[in-house]
């Protein structure tokens, strides 16, 4: 309200001022005299002011027309002008519209339409760093790998899009199975952008696959430096790489270096079972059994494992079963309720031929966690206690159809490995193996295999019955002639039989 009132008052003031000014000029004397071509023009004060304003307007119009003429000439010449900028803005509008339509087509899975829109956008925008990326991804979507590779190579030539091009080529080579070229491209992409997590993971996986443990450890350190990896995970994976490096050194025959690397790996991650076993064996080879015992006890406390028990047995390879059972109490006393501890005690008591104690050590594992190893131990206990062959074979038949028990299983693809490896042999993922029970048996048994224990028992029962019948027949045979009947015996028997059958008829 106040603002409207203010504008009205301001307008009245301006009109009053102009009116007063015009009246003042009309009442004043003087003016301007202009002589042109012998003609004299006399202008009063008001007319002079109006003439001045008209002259200023004429000059302004002349300058504008002159600027328009110059702009037209520059436009014809190809220079940037207001006219060219107008057409440029029109082209940019069409180009960005085609670009957005291409992105929408790419997101909706229409690869060919996305390529067409990218071509149209490139025609208007002339910005290959934008349109080439859409073209490459659309070509990959439609399966035109050759076109995608061609576009990615163009992106590599531009410094601003070099990383995108290298990464695209890297993924192309990975899909094609050319891991050697993919490794080189990953190294180049990592050099351009060392903080890129996908490139870090890809480079680490390829280096681990190619057994480049030193380069993999450098990449792992870069992941930790740039905050892409927690410190505890870095410590674990660095230990895995150190252990893998130790294995390679051991294969090359450099025993001292292998021992030092294994010990370093165990210090980095004491819960890594292969590192603990290898470090313990290194100390055993050096005659430092006390350190080996310390390492194995620490690892056993974290997770009991057969490899740790095997390394612990190598400390005293020539001891008696009773002495070994006594020495192994250092391990078995730490986790007495653990499954592996019970199995270890059962095996040690079997070796010492203490079968009742072996049964007590096994506990109820045959009912609660029946796998191949548990059932095989149960069969050995039955055999040691003098059970029949039917019972032993029944246990062994159950072991044939039972699960394999805990093994090295890849957490990513669930592939079972016979021994620990840093890289999964199936999906090639790094540090994904864990000691666990697989979700299903490694081998598929034929239908009806679960009936084997019953079949074995039935066959054994039939065999026993046949043997018993044979014993009865042997007892009825004549000990003098060895069970062979003479013709006389046959006649006598036949006659006796006939006589005995005829007598009832006479009675009747």
Short mmCIF file of C-alpha atoms in Angstrom, two decimals:
data_model
loop_
_atom_site.label_atom_id
_atom_site.label_comp_id
_atom_site.label_asym_id
_atom_site.label_seq_id
_atom_site.Cartn_x
_atom_site.Cartn_y
_atom_site.Cartn_z
CA UNK A 1 0.00 0.00 0.00
CA UNK A 2 2.72 2.49 0.97
CA UNK A 3 4.80 1.51 -2.04
CA UNK A 4 1.89 2.20 -4.43
CA UNK A 5 1.27 5.54 -2.78
CA UNK A 6 4.97 6.36 -3.08
CA UNK A 7 4.98 5.57 -6.83
CA UNK A 8 1.94 7.81 -7.41
CA UNK A 9 3.52 10.70 -5.53
CA UNK A 10 6.79 10.21 -7.41
CA UNK A 11 4.99 10.27 -10.76
CA UNK A 12 3.16 13.52 -9.84
CA UNK A 13 6.44 15.10 -8.75
CA UNK A 14 8.20 14.16 -12.02
CA UNK A 15 5.30 15.51 -14.15
CA UNK A 16 5.24 18.73 -12.11
CA UNK A 17 8.98 19.14 -12.49
CA UNK A 18 8.82 18.64 -16.25
CA UNK A 19 5.95 21.10 -16.51
CA UNK A 20 7.81 23.70 -14.48
CA UNK A 21 10.92 23.16 -16.57
CA UNK A 22 9.00 23.51 -19.84
CA UNK A 23 7.29 26.69 -18.60
CA UNK A 24 10.59 28.11 -17.50
CA UNK A 25 12.16 27.42 -20.92
CA UNK A 26 9.22 28.98 -22.74
CA UNK A 27 9.40 32.18 -20.69
CA UNK A 28 13.15 32.53 -20.98
CA UNK A 29 14.93 34.44 -23.75
CA UNK A 30 17.62 33.22 -26.11
CA UNK A 31 17.91 29.99 -28.05
CA UNK A 32 19.95 28.42 -30.81
CA UNK A 33 20.52 29.73 -34.30
CA UNK A 34 21.49 27.26 -37.00
CA UNK A 35 22.52 28.33 -40.54
CA UNK A 36 22.49 25.65 -43.20
CA UNK A 37 22.75 26.36 -46.94
CA UNK A 38 22.03 30.06 -46.52
CA UNK A 39 18.95 29.34 -44.44
CA UNK A 40 18.90 30.40 -40.83
CA UNK A 41 16.98 28.43 -38.25
CA UNK A 42 16.26 29.94 -34.87
CA UNK A 43 15.17 27.65 -32.07
CA UNK A 44 13.84 28.73 -28.77
CA UNK A 45 15.01 27.24 -25.47
CA UNK A 46 12.33 24.53 -25.39
CA UNK A 47 12.77 23.73 -29.03
CA UNK A 48 16.53 23.53 -28.53
CA UNK A 49 16.09 20.95 -25.76
CA UNK A 50 13.74 18.91 -27.91
CA UNK A 51 16.11 19.12 -30.86
CA UNK A 52 18.99 17.95 -28.64
CA UNK A 53 16.97 14.95 -27.48
CA UNK A 54 16.02 14.09 -31.05
CA UNK A 55 19.68 14.37 -32.10
CA UNK A 56 20.73 12.02 -29.27
CA UNK A 57 18.05 9.53 -30.31
CA UNK A 58 19.17 9.73 -33.92
CA UNK A 59 22.79 9.08 -32.97
CA UNK A 60 21.74 6.10 -30.82
CA UNK A 61 19.72 4.63 -33.66
CA UNK A 62 22.60 5.15 -36.05
CA UNK A 63 25.02 3.37 -33.73
CA UNK A 64 22.62 0.46 -33.31
CA UNK A 65 22.12 0.13 -37.05
CA UNK A 66 25.85 0.34 -37.60
CA UNK A 67 26.44 -2.37 -34.97
CA UNK A 68 23.83 -4.55 -36.63
CA UNK A 69 25.58 -4.09 -39.96
CA UNK A 70 28.93 -5.03 -38.45
CA UNK A 71 27.39 -8.08 -36.71
CA UNK A 72 25.86 -9.22 -39.97
CA UNK A 73 29.19 -8.92 -41.75
CA UNK A 74 30.91 -10.86 -38.92
CA UNK A 75 28.21 -13.54 -38.99
CA UNK A 76 28.74 -13.92 -42.73
CA UNK A 77 32.45 -14.11 -42.07
CA UNK A 78 31.94 -16.81 -39.38
CA UNK A 79 32.86 -14.74 -36.34
CA UNK A 80 30.97 -14.98 -33.06
CA UNK A 81 28.20 -12.44 -32.87
CA UNK A 82 24.86 -12.00 -31.21
CA UNK A 83 23.24 -13.68 -34.19
CA UNK A 84 25.62 -16.63 -34.02
CA UNK A 85 25.10 -16.86 -30.29
CA UNK A 86 21.36 -17.04 -30.87
CA UNK A 87 21.77 -19.95 -33.27
CA UNK A 88 24.33 -21.54 -30.91
CA UNK A 89 21.86 -21.41 -28.05
CA UNK A 90 19.26 -23.00 -30.28
CA UNK A 91 21.66 -25.79 -31.21
CA UNK A 92 22.65 -26.30 -27.56
CA UNK A 93 19.02 -26.58 -26.57
CA UNK A 94 18.42 -29.26 -29.21
CA UNK A 95 21.68 -31.00 -28.33
CA UNK A 96 21.03 -31.17 -24.60
CA UNK A 97 17.49 -32.35 -25.28
CA UNK A 98 18.88 -35.19 -27.43
CA UNK A 99 21.48 -35.92 -24.73
CA UNK A 100 18.83 -36.20 -22.01
CA UNK A 101 16.72 -38.43 -24.23
CA UNK A 102 19.79 -40.60 -24.84
CA UNK A 103 20.40 -40.93 -21.09
CA UNK A 104 16.77 -41.89 -20.53
CA UNK A 105 16.96 -44.48 -23.32
CA UNK A 106 20.17 -45.87 -21.83
CA UNK A 107 18.58 -46.13 -18.38
CA UNK A 108 15.53 -47.88 -19.82
CA UNK A 109 17.64 -50.44 -21.70
CA UNK A 110 17.06 -49.13 -25.23
CA UNK A 111 20.61 -49.31 -26.51
CA UNK A 112 20.05 -48.54 -30.18
CA UNK A 113 17.85 -45.55 -29.41
CA UNK A 114 20.50 -44.27 -26.97
CA UNK A 115 23.17 -44.53 -29.69
CA UNK A 116 20.96 -42.61 -32.14
CA UNK A 117 20.28 -39.86 -29.60
CA UNK A 118 23.98 -39.65 -28.73
CA UNK A 119 24.83 -39.21 -32.42
CA UNK A 120 22.23 -36.45 -32.70
CA UNK A 121 23.55 -34.75 -29.55
CA UNK A 122 27.10 -34.88 -30.91
CA UNK A 123 25.86 -33.20 -34.12
CA UNK A 124 24.56 -30.21 -32.16
CA UNK A 125 26.94 -30.03 -29.17
CA UNK A 126 30.31 -31.16 -30.54
CA UNK A 127 31.24 -32.48 -27.08
CA UNK A 128 32.52 -36.04 -27.52
CA UNK A 129 33.41 -36.29 -23.83
CA UNK A 130 29.65 -36.39 -23.15
CA UNK A 131 28.25 -38.26 -26.13
CA UNK A 132 31.01 -40.89 -26.52
CA UNK A 133 30.37 -42.27 -23.07
CA UNK A 134 26.68 -42.81 -23.86
CA UNK A 135 27.62 -44.35 -27.19
CA UNK A 136 30.09 -46.77 -25.56
CA UNK A 137 27.65 -47.92 -22.89
CA UNK A 138 24.86 -48.28 -25.44
CA UNK A 139 27.16 -50.32 -27.69
CA UNK A 140 27.97 -52.62 -24.75
CA UNK A 141 24.25 -52.97 -24.05
CA UNK A 142 23.54 -54.02 -27.62
CA UNK A 143 26.52 -56.39 -27.71
CA UNK A 144 28.57 -54.34 -30.16
CA UNK A 145 31.90 -54.79 -28.36
CA UNK A 146 33.92 -53.56 -31.32
CA UNK A 147 32.07 -50.24 -31.37
CA UNK A 148 32.42 -49.85 -27.61
CA UNK A 149 36.16 -50.51 -27.73
CA UNK A 150 36.55 -47.98 -30.55
CA UNK A 151 34.75 -45.29 -28.54
CA UNK A 152 36.74 -46.05 -25.39
CA UNK A 153 39.96 -45.63 -27.35
CA UNK A 154 38.77 -42.19 -28.43
CA UNK A 155 38.09 -41.31 -24.81
CA UNK A 156 41.65 -42.33 -23.87
CA UNK A 157 43.04 -39.72 -26.26
CA UNK A 158 41.36 -36.90 -24.36
CA UNK A 159 43.03 -36.02 -21.09
CA UNK A 160 39.77 -35.14 -19.34
CA UNK A 161 38.18 -38.49 -20.26
CA UNK A 162 41.31 -40.68 -20.17
CA UNK A 163 40.40 -42.44 -16.94
CA UNK A 164 36.93 -43.29 -18.22
CA UNK A 165 38.40 -44.72 -21.41
CA UNK A 166 41.05 -46.79 -19.61
CA UNK A 167 38.49 -48.14 -17.15
CA UNK A 168 36.12 -49.05 -19.98
CA UNK A 169 38.87 -50.88 -21.87
CA UNK A 170 39.86 -52.65 -18.65
CA UNK A 171 36.34 -53.98 -18.16
CA UNK A 172 36.23 -55.02 -21.82
CA UNK A 173 39.39 -57.08 -21.43
CA UNK A 174 38.13 -58.61 -18.19
CA UNK A 175 34.93 -59.72 -19.88
CA UNK A 176 36.97 -61.16 -22.75
CA UNK A 177 39.22 -63.06 -20.32
CA UNK A 178 42.40 -61.19 -21.28
CA UNK A 179 43.61 -60.72 -17.70
CA UNK A 180 47.17 -59.79 -18.67
CA UNK A 181 46.04 -56.74 -20.66
CA UNK A 182 43.41 -55.99 -18.02
CA UNK A 183 46.15 -55.93 -15.36
CA UNK A 184 48.17 -53.37 -17.33
CA UNK A 185 45.09 -51.22 -17.87
CA UNK A 186 44.22 -51.48 -14.17
CA UNK A 187 47.70 -50.29 -13.24
CA UNK A 188 47.32 -47.35 -15.62
CA UNK A 189 43.88 -46.48 -14.25
CA UNK A 190 45.23 -46.73 -10.71
CA UNK A 191 48.04 -44.32 -11.61
CA UNK A 192 45.45 -41.80 -12.91
CA UNK A 193 43.04 -42.15 -9.98
CA UNK A 194 44.59 -43.98 -7.02
CA UNK A 195 41.54 -43.25 -4.82
CA UNK A 196 39.05 -45.08 -7.06
CA UNK A 197 37.83 -48.08 -5.03
CA UNK A 198 36.67 -50.22 -7.96
CA UNK A 199 40.03 -49.87 -9.69
CA UNK A 200 41.81 -50.67 -6.41
CA UNK A 201 39.78 -53.86 -5.94
CA UNK A 202 40.22 -54.94 -9.55
CA UNK A 203 43.96 -54.32 -9.47
CA UNK A 204 44.32 -56.17 -6.16
CA UNK A 205 42.37 -59.16 -7.47
CA UNK A 206 44.39 -59.35 -10.69
CA UNK A 207 47.69 -59.01 -8.86
CA UNK A 208 46.72 -61.76 -6.44
CA UNK A 209 45.63 -63.98 -9.33
CA UNK A 210 49.00 -63.48 -11.05
CA UNK A 211 50.85 -64.10 -7.74
CA UNK A 212 52.24 -60.56 -7.71
CA UNK A 213 52.19 -60.47 -3.92
CA UNK A 214 54.54 -57.51 -3.61
CA UNK A 215 52.43 -55.34 -5.93
CA UNK A 216 49.26 -56.52 -4.20
CA UNK A 217 50.61 -55.43 -0.82
CA UNK A 218 51.38 -51.99 -2.25
CA UNK A 219 47.84 -51.72 -3.60
CA UNK A 220 46.49 -52.84 -0.23
CA UNK A 221 48.52 -50.14 1.50
CA UNK A 222 47.10 -47.57 -0.93
CA UNK A 223 43.57 -48.68 -0.03
CA UNK A 224 44.38 -48.15 3.64
CA UNK A 225 45.99 -44.79 2.95
CA UNK A 226 42.99 -43.45 1.03
CA UNK A 227 40.50 -44.71 3.60
CA UNK A 228 38.96 -47.40 1.39
CA UNK A 229 39.76 -50.24 3.82
CA UNK A 230 39.38 -50.57 7.60
CA UNK A 231 42.62 -51.08 9.47
CA UNK A 232 41.67 -54.50 10.89
CA UNK A 233 40.72 -55.82 7.43
CA UNK A 234 43.96 -54.42 6.02
CA UNK A 235 45.91 -56.22 8.72
CA UNK A 236 44.22 -59.53 7.93
CA UNK A 237 44.63 -59.25 4.15
CA UNK A 238 48.21 -58.10 4.43
CA UNK A 239 48.86 -61.25 6.46
CA UNK A 240 47.21 -63.31 3.71
CA UNK A 241 49.48 -61.73 1.10
CA UNK A 242 52.53 -62.22 3.29
CA UNK A 243 51.61 -65.89 3.74
CA UNK A 244 51.14 -66.31 -0.01
CA UNK A 245 54.50 -64.68 -0.58
CA UNK A 246 56.02 -67.08 1.94
CA UNK A 247 54.56 -70.05 0.08
CA UNK A 248 56.11 -68.85 -3.16
CA UNK A 249 59.46 -68.40 -1.48
CA UNK A 250 59.14 -71.89 -0.02
CA UNK A 251 58.44 -73.32 -3.48
CA UNK A 252 61.58 -71.62 -4.76
CA UNK A 253 63.60 -73.34 -2.04
CA UNK A 254 64.56 -70.21 -0.08
CA UNK A 255 63.87 -71.69 3.34
CA UNK A 256 65.09 -68.82 5.53
CA UNK A 257 63.11 -66.22 3.63
CA UNK A 258 60.02 -68.44 3.75
CA UNK A 259 60.36 -68.89 7.49
CA UNK A 260 60.71 -65.18 8.08
CA UNK A 261 57.74 -64.39 5.84
CA UNK A 262 55.56 -67.01 7.53
CA UNK A 263 56.44 -65.72 10.98
CA UNK A 264 55.72 -62.15 9.87
CA UNK A 265 52.35 -63.24 8.47
CA UNK A 266 51.47 -64.95 11.73
CA UNK A 267 52.39 -61.87 13.74
CA UNK A 268 50.18 -59.72 11.52
CA UNK A 269 47.16 -61.99 11.96
CA UNK A 270 47.49 -64.71 14.64
CA UNK A 271 44.02 -66.12 13.82
CA UNK A 272 45.04 -67.00 10.23
CA UNK A 273 45.31 -70.77 10.50
CA UNK A 274 47.61 -71.47 7.50
CA UNK A 275 49.98 -68.74 8.67
CA UNK A 276 50.06 -70.18 12.21
CA UNK A 277 50.75 -73.69 10.91
CA UNK A 278 53.50 -72.52 8.57
CA UNK A 279 55.11 -70.31 11.21
CA UNK A 280 55.03 -73.20 13.69
CA UNK A 281 56.72 -75.49 11.17
CA UNK A 282 59.33 -72.80 10.59
CA UNK A 283 60.13 -72.72 14.30
CA UNK A 284 60.19 -76.53 14.39
CA UNK A 285 62.72 -76.55 11.55
CA UNK A 286 64.84 -74.09 13.56
CA UNK A 287 64.64 -76.28 16.66
CA UNK A 288 62.63 -73.67 18.57
CA UNK A 289 59.75 -75.87 19.65
CA UNK A 290 58.73 -73.58 22.48
CA UNK A 291 57.80 -70.80 20.03
CA UNK A 292 55.94 -73.29 17.82
CA UNK A 293 53.86 -74.45 20.82
CA UNK A 294 53.07 -70.85 21.72
CA UNK A 295 51.88 -70.02 18.20
CA UNK A 296 49.74 -73.14 17.88
CA UNK A 297 48.15 -72.69 21.30
CA UNK A 298 47.25 -69.10 20.50
CA UNK A 299 45.71 -70.06 17.16
CA UNK A 300 43.91 -73.07 18.68
CA UNK A 301 42.37 -70.82 21.29
CA UNK A 302 40.88 -68.68 18.52
CA UNK A 303 39.72 -71.58 16.31
CA UNK A 304 40.64 -75.27 16.72
CA UNK A 305 41.60 -76.76 13.38
CA UNK A 306 43.05 -80.08 12.10
CA UNK A 307 46.02 -78.30 10.47
CA UNK A 308 47.03 -76.89 13.85
CA UNK A 309 46.83 -80.35 15.42
CA UNK A 310 48.92 -81.78 12.57
CA UNK A 311 51.60 -79.12 13.10
CA UNK A 312 51.49 -79.74 16.86
CA UNK A 313 52.11 -83.46 16.25
CA UNK A 314 55.22 -82.64 14.18
CA UNK A 315 56.89 -81.13 17.23
CA UNK A 316 57.52 -84.65 18.61
CA UNK A 317 57.12 -87.02 15.65
CA UNK A 318 58.51 -90.17 17.35
CA UNK A 319 56.61 -90.15 20.65
CA UNK A 320 54.38 -93.00 21.79
CA UNK A 321 50.58 -92.68 21.53
CA UNK A 322 50.31 -92.40 25.31
CA UNK A 323 52.92 -89.63 25.45
CA UNK A 324 51.27 -87.82 22.57
CA UNK A 325 47.90 -88.00 24.30
CA UNK A 326 49.46 -86.49 27.39
CA UNK A 327 51.26 -83.73 25.45
CA UNK A 328 48.15 -82.79 23.48
CA UNK A 329 46.41 -81.82 26.70
CA UNK A 330 47.96 -78.39 26.15
CA UNK A 331 45.52 -77.98 23.28
CA UNK A 332 42.54 -80.08 24.32
CA UNK A 333 42.24 -78.40 27.70
CA UNK A 334 41.62 -74.96 26.16
CA UNK A 335 38.35 -75.66 24.28
CA UNK A 336 37.09 -78.98 25.65
CA UNK A 337 33.55 -78.58 24.30
CA UNK A 338 34.60 -77.69 20.77
CA UNK A 339 33.83 -80.21 18.05
CA UNK A 340 37.41 -80.35 16.80
CA UNK A 341 38.70 -80.99 20.33
CA UNK A 342 36.38 -83.98 20.75
CA UNK A 343 37.43 -85.46 17.42
CA UNK A 344 41.10 -84.92 18.22
CA UNK A 345 40.76 -86.69 21.59
CA UNK A 346 38.89 -89.57 19.96
CA UNK A 347 41.64 -90.01 17.35
CA UNK A 348 44.38 -89.85 19.98
CA UNK A 349 42.63 -92.47 22.11
CA UNK A 350 42.14 -94.66 19.05
CA UNK A 351 45.88 -94.49 18.42
CA UNK A 352 46.44 -95.47 22.07
CA UNK A 353 43.84 -98.31 21.64
CA UNK A 354 41.75 -96.93 24.48
CA UNK A 355 38.43 -97.50 22.72
CA UNK A 356 36.05 -96.80 25.63
CA UNK A 357 37.73 -93.45 26.22
CA UNK A 358 37.61 -92.74 22.49
CA UNK A 359 33.82 -93.34 22.57
CA UNK A 360 33.46 -91.02 25.54
CA UNK A 361 35.54 -88.36 23.81
CA UNK A 362 33.40 -88.60 20.67
CA UNK A 363 30.27 -88.03 22.71
CA UNK A 364 27.05 -87.57 20.76
CA UNK A 365 28.64 -86.15 17.61
CA UNK A 366 27.50 -89.22 15.65
CA UNK A 367 23.89 -88.22 16.35
CA UNK A 368 24.09 -84.42 16.40
CA UNK A 369 26.75 -83.71 13.73
CA UNK A 370 27.21 -86.88 11.67
CA UNK A 371 29.75 -86.28 8.92
CA UNK A 372 32.29 -88.48 7.16
CA UNK A 373 35.04 -88.00 9.73
CA UNK A 374 32.81 -88.53 12.77
CA UNK A 375 31.24 -91.71 11.36
CA UNK A 376 34.61 -93.11 10.28
CA UNK A 377 35.90 -92.64 13.84
CA UNK A 378 32.75 -94.32 15.18
CA UNK A 379 33.35 -97.28 12.83
CA UNK A 380 36.95 -97.55 14.05
CA UNK A 381 35.75 -97.54 17.68
CA UNK A 382 33.24 -100.30 16.94
CA UNK A 383 35.93 -102.36 15.23
CA UNK A 384 38.32 -101.82 18.14
CA UNK A 385 35.70 -102.95 20.65
CA UNK A 386 35.09 -106.15 18.70
CA UNK A 387 31.74 -105.35 17.10
CA UNK A 388 30.46 -107.48 14.24
CA UNK A 389 31.22 -106.73 10.62
CA UNK A 390 27.58 -105.76 10.06
CA UNK A 391 27.83 -102.93 12.58
CA UNK A 392 31.18 -101.69 11.25
CA UNK A 393 29.99 -101.81 7.65
CA UNK A 394 26.82 -100.00 8.63
CA UNK A 395 28.87 -97.12 10.10
CA UNK A 396 31.07 -97.01 7.00
CA UNK A 397 28.01 -96.99 4.74
CA UNK A 398 26.62 -94.04 6.72
CA UNK A 399 29.98 -92.30 6.33
CA UNK A 400 29.72 -92.76 2.56
CA UNK A 401 26.45 -90.85 2.36
CA UNK A 402 27.14 -88.31 5.13
CA UNK A 403 28.25 -84.69 4.57
CA UNK A 404 31.96 -84.00 4.28
CA UNK A 405 32.03 -81.76 7.35
CA UNK A 406 33.88 -78.42 7.72
CA UNK A 407 36.09 -77.52 4.77
CA UNK A 408 37.65 -74.50 3.10
CA UNK A 409 34.63 -72.89 1.43
CA UNK A 410 34.52 -69.67 -0.59
CA UNK A 411 32.14 -67.18 1.01
CA UNK A 412 31.39 -65.68 -2.40
CA UNK A 413 30.59 -68.66 -4.66
CA UNK A 414 30.47 -71.52 -2.06
CA UNK A 415 33.12 -73.52 -3.92
CA UNK A 416 34.87 -76.17 -1.79
CA UNK A 417 38.69 -76.26 -1.79
CA UNK A 418 40.87 -79.11 -0.61
CA UNK A 419 43.37 -76.66 0.87
CA UNK A 420 43.51 -72.98 1.71
CA UNK A 421 44.39 -70.57 -1.09
CA UNK A 422 44.41 -66.76 -1.08
CA UNK A 423 42.32 -66.60 -4.28
CA UNK A 424 39.22 -68.69 -4.98
CA UNK A 425 39.84 -71.05 -7.89
CA UNK A 426 36.28 -70.58 -9.17
CA UNK A 427 35.28 -66.92 -8.83
CA UNK A 428 38.87 -65.59 -8.38
CA UNK A 429 37.85 -63.46 -5.39
CA UNK A 430 40.54 -62.58 -2.88
CA UNK A 431 40.56 -63.69 0.78
CA UNK A 432 37.10 -65.29 0.77
CA UNK A 433 37.95 -68.81 2.02
CA UNK A 434 36.74 -69.74 5.48
CA UNK A 435 36.70 -73.01 7.41
CA UNK A 436 33.03 -73.88 7.57
CA UNK A 437 30.52 -76.57 6.71
CA UNK A 438 29.37 -76.26 3.08
CA UNK A 439 25.63 -75.86 2.48
CA UNK A 440 25.47 -79.18 0.65
CA UNK A 441 27.65 -82.17 -0.13
CA UNK A 442 30.43 -81.73 -2.61
CA UNK A 443 29.40 -84.81 -4.59
CA UNK A 444 25.93 -85.89 -5.63
CA UNK A 445 25.27 -89.51 -4.68
CA UNK A 446 22.92 -91.71 -6.72
CA UNK A 447 19.33 -92.16 -5.67
CA UNK A 448 18.84 -94.67 -2.88
CA UNK A 449 22.31 -94.19 -1.42
CA UNK A 450 20.76 -93.38 1.94
CA UNK A 451 19.58 -97.04 2.09
CA UNK A 452 23.14 -98.40 2.07
CA UNK A 453 23.33 -98.98 5.86
CA UNK A 454 20.15 -101.07 5.77
CA UNK A 455 21.26 -102.97 2.68
CA UNK A 456 24.65 -103.77 4.21
CA UNK A 457 22.99 -104.99 7.41
CA UNK A 458 20.52 -107.17 5.49
CA UNK A 459 23.26 -108.75 3.41
CA UNK A 460 25.28 -109.45 6.53
CA UNK A 461 22.26 -111.04 8.24
CA UNK A 462 21.66 -113.28 5.24
CA UNK A 463 25.32 -114.30 5.21
CA UNK A 464 25.15 -115.17 8.90
CA UNK A 465 21.96 -117.21 8.41
CA UNK A 466 23.55 -119.13 5.54
CA UNK A 467 26.62 -119.89 7.63
CA UNK A 468 24.45 -121.14 10.52
CA UNK A 469 22.48 -123.43 8.18
CA UNK A 470 25.73 -124.84 6.83
CA UNK A 471 26.84 -125.66 10.36
CA UNK A 472 23.60 -127.62 11.05
CA UNK A 473 23.96 -129.65 7.83
CA UNK A 474 27.53 -130.49 8.72
CA UNK A 475 26.44 -131.80 12.12
CA UNK A 476 23.80 -134.12 10.50
CA UNK A 477 26.34 -135.64 8.13
CA UNK A 478 28.00 -138.99 8.98
CA UNK A 479 31.46 -138.48 10.45
CA UNK A 480 32.62 -141.85 9.08
CA UNK A 481 32.00 -141.44 5.37
CA UNK A 482 32.35 -137.72 5.29
CA UNK A 483 28.70 -137.09 4.49
CA UNK A 484 28.66 -139.25 1.35
CA UNK A 485 25.71 -141.68 1.17
CA UNK A 486 26.23 -145.25 -0.08
CA UNK A 487 23.76 -147.02 -2.29
CA UNK A 488 22.92 -149.30 0.62
CA UNK A 489 22.08 -146.40 2.82
CA UNK A 490 19.87 -145.01 0.17
CA UNK A 491 18.06 -148.30 -0.25
CA UNK A 492 17.66 -148.80 3.45
CA UNK A 493 16.38 -145.33 3.96
CA UNK A 494 14.03 -145.63 1.06
CA UNK A 495 12.78 -148.98 2.29
CA UNK A 496 12.32 -147.73 5.78
CA UNK A 497 10.46 -144.75 4.54
CA UNK A 498 8.17 -146.86 2.41
CA UNK A 499 7.51 -149.28 5.26
CA UNK A 500 6.75 -146.49 7.63
CA UNK A 501 4.31 -144.96 5.17
CA UNK A 502 2.61 -148.25 4.41
CA UNK A 503 1.90 -149.23 8.03
CA UNK A 504 -0.68 -146.52 8.60
CA UNK A 505 -2.47 -147.67 5.46
CA UNK A 506 -2.76 -151.25 6.83
CA UNK A 507 -4.16 -149.92 10.06
CA UNK A 508 -6.77 -148.10 8.19
#
